[in-house]
Amino acid sequence: MLYTLIIWNILLVSCSFTGLWFLGWLQVKDLIAPAERLILAVWTGLALQCLGFLSLALFMPLNPVGPVLILVSCLIPLVRWLGRYWQRPNRPLLRRQFQEFWIRLGLPLLLLEIIWTIFSVRPITWFDSGVYHLGAIHWLSNYGFVPGLALINNKFGFISSWFAFSAAITPEFLGDRVGSVSNTFLIVLVVYTLLILFNKSRERSQPWPFSSTFLATYLITLTLVYVFSQVTGREILTSFANDTPVNYMVGIVSWSVLITSRLWNNATLDRQAPYWRLFIIPLGLGCTVITMKMTGLFLVPIILDLFLSKVPSSLKKLNHLFIGIGLISLLLLPLGSAQVITSGCLFYPSQSLCLPVTWTVPSEDMSREARVITNGGLL
């Protein structure tokens, strides 16, 4: 329970700083409102860490490298902040900002985390977690992606960046005594997001913009559905199932499309940042959803179409199409590489684009897994 509480807050800080760094690197951080910037940063940081650990697992085991990287991404910005704090002119301002943050956001979040920890630390009973989720996570933690891994268990060929992220935050020395830290962390992110939105509404007398209303409604509705399933015995929230982050990220991707479109349509926007830098955010988040589970495949074509519809001239449209395709290819390269390494096929369990390597999964095994996915061939 104590480890869960500690790692949640380390991840919250780490994801926030990672996302803020990325928005700063894109040179769009100052174009986004502070509240939306905090929300976008933490979810973008989570996506970047999933992609990063998926890529890292191609070359090495994720333990103990993963926890070290998370701590470093958390500590370096904190040290820089403390360095600014010790400069005397900045002390009163930073102290006031910290006190305001703690009262409005930090303390309520911590209290809700403690309550959620009490209810969430329990044995994992979700069926697929026993079938292959935990096994895949342990393999990534101890060995990384191994050629022919899907021959050991055909379901190990289903690659997910969420399993890589889970492997990085589930230390081996705790064994199976720690529950699902990753999926339960999503509820912490939801509470963090809603607290930011509600604090923003208290500061402004104006009605919520549609993007904020959409995000709050989506997150609350989805969380209530999961809580109901938890109460009725389908405890997916306290498992390692990658369906949960996909469902939450679909809402985040849609919300990011709304705010980036609003920024671009804003007539007063100083368009110092090229157009593609704004839409690289939802496009990148959409690609991350695909790396979590292939059911998110529909997101990328929709975002790319919206991305191109905003471009007026045909020449620029073609230029931005190449940018979009290049970005998609780059972000999906770790997923494709992991698929080939583990099963020999780029779209496992589909038998198209299989390479002639010695560890390719037999066709009958792939057909069986494909039938399971398509409900016996009916879909």
GROMACS .gro file of C-alpha atoms in nm, residues 23 32-41 196-197 200 209 211-212 255 259 262-263:
model
   21
   23LEU     CA    1   0.542   2.096  -2.497
   32ILE     CA    2  -0.196   2.676  -2.421
   33ALA     CA    3  -0.388   2.802  -2.115
   34PRO     CA    4  -0.223   2.708  -1.781
   35ALA     CA    5  -0.494   2.463  -1.668
   36GLU     CA    6  -0.512   2.290  -2.004
   37ARG     CA    7  -0.132   2.286  -2.017
   38LEU     CA    8  -0.110   2.095  -1.687
   39ILE     CA    9  -0.367   1.838  -1.800
   40LEU     CA   10  -0.214   1.795  -2.144
   41ALA     CA   11   0.135   1.768  -1.995
  196ILE     CA   12  -0.769   2.118  -1.219
  197LEU     CA   13  -1.089   2.169  -1.419
  200LYS     CA   14  -1.033   2.659  -1.305
  209PRO     CA   15  -1.566   2.587  -2.276
  211SER     CA   16  -1.361   2.112  -2.449
  212SER     CA   17  -1.357   2.118  -2.066
  255TRP     CA   18  -1.001   1.656  -2.610
  259ILE     CA   19  -0.807   2.242  -2.791
  262ARG     CA   20  -0.949   2.598  -3.111
  263LEU     CA   21  -0.598   2.737  -3.088
   0.00000   0.00000   0.00000
